[in-house]
């Protein structure tokens, strides 16, 4: 079951997913780097898969190439979703 | 130069009897077993808080067992404040029969339902059988050699033996060794059942006349081994000495043991010779004792062939009667049980054994917890045997520590 995506719900979902992956919740801000959050490239692929499952947005591993911060990841997802 | 003696300074276990080497010994000694539906599942196991959320999420169940058992073993050895050796001089060898089966099964379902793009990139690092050794090394910063010993049901014992040799050869000052398994899956159950190895009734007791196969278990056993001299210098707690090891192969049949037990007997003789002892020096045998007719009879034959008349006077029991057959973790959990038996000077029983199979010949079955004594001049000494599909035979000799600190 997928839900029509908007920026707020995608941001909330990404934040919850990163916390579920083990990132410290208080540290998850748009400026936070994945290095500081101890989120690696494997986690980012899983994040893309989770977004696909939940929202039907086809985020591929290459869409996350060069992504360093939470904000950049959100931008990549928004871009793919066309919002 | 004499071979370096090797001390066991830490022990940890996760079994269906509970998390810890303590419950494994105390509950087994009290005659308890922990089976549900004929399986020794670790139903109360919780990887958190011992593991972080991130570690728990990125590890298969078998690996979580290993990490939790390692935490107990390293803490017991006094390593929790930091490694007492150069990290490059500490190795980590953890055996498994199957590896991360649950992870594989889940991702197989994901592939079928959602296609290849949905398969987790974490599947390989979670299911690989070497994940347990890798994750323990990662968590504790161990930078010597690490790998997984794959040898079916003797993997745990062979990982311990390989670790012993690393210390003796001078390649390592300390090793974290053991085995881990989480393979109580319906497909494994079906395969072992169809192979005639698993008990169809689910209440089979090793060595009993009415046994009809083994019962599956899951869990992990981890030991910390240290160069005994180095352990003594740092004032480490010493649980036992790992005095001898030998391993052989049947080359008889892919799954069935050689009924004459020739190669298994050679492993027993080799382990005794390695420890510099004779059958008369043994005070306890923690047998492989699976509860299959083929194993129990071949094992009795091998022990009789190697130990001769001494066998009938040595107390013998099977840990599998309490926790089931842990496959690649069995030899490691049983080594932990043997260390605890020596440490507490009490042999746990073969739980539920009432009517020993007379075909096994004269054996001193332990049916209720037995105080262990060493009437001779030598320390309390025990044998732990492991045999695996593939014809692998591995035997460990363990000795009680003198006075709780390295001699």
mmCIF file of N, CA and C in Angstrom, chain A residues 19-22 38-40 42-43 45-46 49 53 58 60, chain B residues 53-54 57-58 107 110 114 116-122 125:
data_model
loop_
_atom_site.group_PDB
_atom_site.id
_atom_site.type_symbol
_atom_site.label_atom_id
_atom_site.label_comp_id
_atom_site.label_asym_id
_atom_site.label_seq_id
_atom_site.Cartn_x
_atom_site.Cartn_y
_atom_site.Cartn_z
ATOM 1 N N UNK A 19 16.439 6.646 12.080
ATOM 2 C CA UNK A 19 16.463 6.293 13.505
ATOM 3 C C UNK A 19 16.365 4.776 13.659
ATOM 4 N N UNK A 20 15.525 4.179 12.827
ATOM 5 C CA UNK A 20 15.377 2.721 12.864
ATOM 6 C C UNK A 20 16.671 2.022 12.459
ATOM 7 N N UNK A 21 17.445 2.655 11.572
ATOM 8 C CA UNK A 21 18.728 2.080 11.145
ATOM 9 C C UNK A 21 19.795 2.212 12.240
ATOM 10 N N UNK A 22 19.508 2.996 13.274
ATOM 11 C CA UNK A 22 20.451 3.102 14.384
ATOM 12 C C UNK A 22 21.022 4.494 14.570
ATOM 13 N N UNK A 38 26.612 7.892 11.329
ATOM 14 C CA UNK A 38 27.063 6.508 11.139
ATOM 15 C C UNK A 38 26.098 5.718 10.257
ATOM 16 N N UNK A 39 25.651 6.410 9.197
ATOM 17 C CA UNK A 39 24.810 5.765 8.180
ATOM 18 C C UNK A 39 25.692 5.577 6.951
ATOM 19 N N UNK A 40 25.828 4.322 6.492
ATOM 20 C CA UNK A 40 26.735 4.093 5.360
ATOM 21 C C UNK A 40 25.964 3.852 4.057
ATOM 22 N N UNK A 42 25.304 1.225 2.419
ATOM 23 C CA UNK A 42 24.343 0.110 2.434
ATOM 24 C C UNK A 42 23.018 0.575 3.040
ATOM 25 N N UNK A 43 23.130 1.394 4.106
ATOM 26 C CA UNK A 43 21.909 1.935 4.723
ATOM 27 C C UNK A 43 21.143 2.799 3.732
ATOM 28 N N UNK A 45 21.038 2.594 0.495
ATOM 29 C CA UNK A 45 20.324 1.745 -0.468
ATOM 30 C C UNK A 45 19.034 1.229 0.183
ATOM 31 N N UNK A 46 19.143 0.819 1.439
ATOM 32 C CA UNK A 46 17.947 0.336 2.146
ATOM 33 C C UNK A 46 16.915 1.458 2.327
ATOM 34 N N UNK A 49 15.046 1.714 -0.812
ATOM 35 C CA UNK A 49 14.096 0.602 -0.940
ATOM 36 C C UNK A 49 12.869 0.829 -0.061
ATOM 37 N N UNK A 53 8.981 1.126 -1.169
ATOM 38 C CA UNK A 53 7.898 0.292 -0.606
ATOM 39 C C UNK A 53 6.738 1.142 -0.094
ATOM 40 N N UNK A 58 10.532 5.420 -7.090
ATOM 41 C CA UNK A 58 11.608 4.522 -7.518
ATOM 42 C C UNK A 58 12.984 5.145 -7.267
ATOM 43 N N UNK A 60 16.705 4.774 -6.867
ATOM 44 C CA UNK A 60 17.697 3.738 -7.167
ATOM 45 C C UNK A 60 19.001 4.072 -6.452
ATOM 46 N N UNK B 53 21.217 -0.929 18.565
ATOM 47 C CA UNK B 53 20.154 -1.081 17.575
ATOM 48 C C UNK B 53 20.742 -1.331 16.177
ATOM 49 N N UNK B 54 21.812 -0.597 15.894
ATOM 50 C CA UNK B 54 22.470 -0.738 14.587
ATOM 51 C C UNK B 54 23.055 -2.142 14.419
ATOM 52 N N UNK B 57 20.297 -4.721 13.978
ATOM 53 C CA UNK B 57 19.625 -4.628 12.692
ATOM 54 C C UNK B 57 20.462 -5.191 11.549
ATOM 55 N N UNK B 58 21.776 -5.147 11.710
ATOM 56 C CA UNK B 58 22.671 -5.571 10.632
ATOM 57 C C UNK B 58 23.255 -6.949 10.851
ATOM 58 N N UNK B 107 15.094 -12.837 2.485
ATOM 59 C CA UNK B 107 15.402 -12.129 1.238
ATOM 60 C C UNK B 107 14.973 -12.931 0.008
ATOM 61 N N UNK B 110 11.535 -11.855 -0.359
ATOM 62 C CA UNK B 110 11.486 -10.493 -0.913
ATOM 63 C C UNK B 110 11.728 -10.538 -2.424
ATOM 64 N N UNK B 114 8.844 -9.028 -4.579
ATOM 65 C CA UNK B 114 9.039 -7.633 -5.002
ATOM 66 C C UNK B 114 10.124 -7.444 -6.053
ATOM 67 N N UNK B 116 14.180 -8.137 -7.857
ATOM 68 C CA UNK B 116 15.586 -7.997 -7.445
ATOM 69 C C UNK B 116 15.926 -6.637 -6.836
ATOM 70 N N UNK B 117 15.227 -5.569 -7.263
ATOM 71 C CA UNK B 117 15.589 -4.240 -6.743
ATOM 72 C C UNK B 117 15.271 -4.090 -5.261
ATOM 73 N N UNK B 118 14.427 -4.984 -4.729
ATOM 74 C CA UNK B 118 14.017 -4.873 -3.326
ATOM 75 C C UNK B 118 14.908 -5.695 -2.381
ATOM 76 N N UNK B 119 15.803 -6.496 -2.963
ATOM 77 C CA UNK B 119 16.659 -7.350 -2.110
ATOM 78 C C UNK B 119 17.642 -6.485 -1.320
ATOM 79 N N UNK B 120 17.757 -6.767 -0.039
ATOM 80 C CA UNK B 120 18.591 -5.932 0.840
ATOM 81 C C UNK B 120 20.066 -6.026 0.495
ATOM 82 N N UNK B 121 20.749 -4.871 0.416
ATOM 83 C CA UNK B 121 22.201 -4.902 0.205
ATOM 84 C C UNK B 121 22.929 -5.485 1.414
ATOM 85 N N UNK B 122 22.215 -5.626 2.531
ATOM 86 C CA UNK B 122 22.835 -6.194 3.736
ATOM 87 C C UNK B 122 22.750 -7.717 3.762
ATOM 88 N N UNK B 125 26.423 -9.556 3.756
ATOM 89 C CA UNK B 125 27.175 -9.447 5.024
ATOM 90 C C UNK B 125 26.422 -10.003 6.236
#
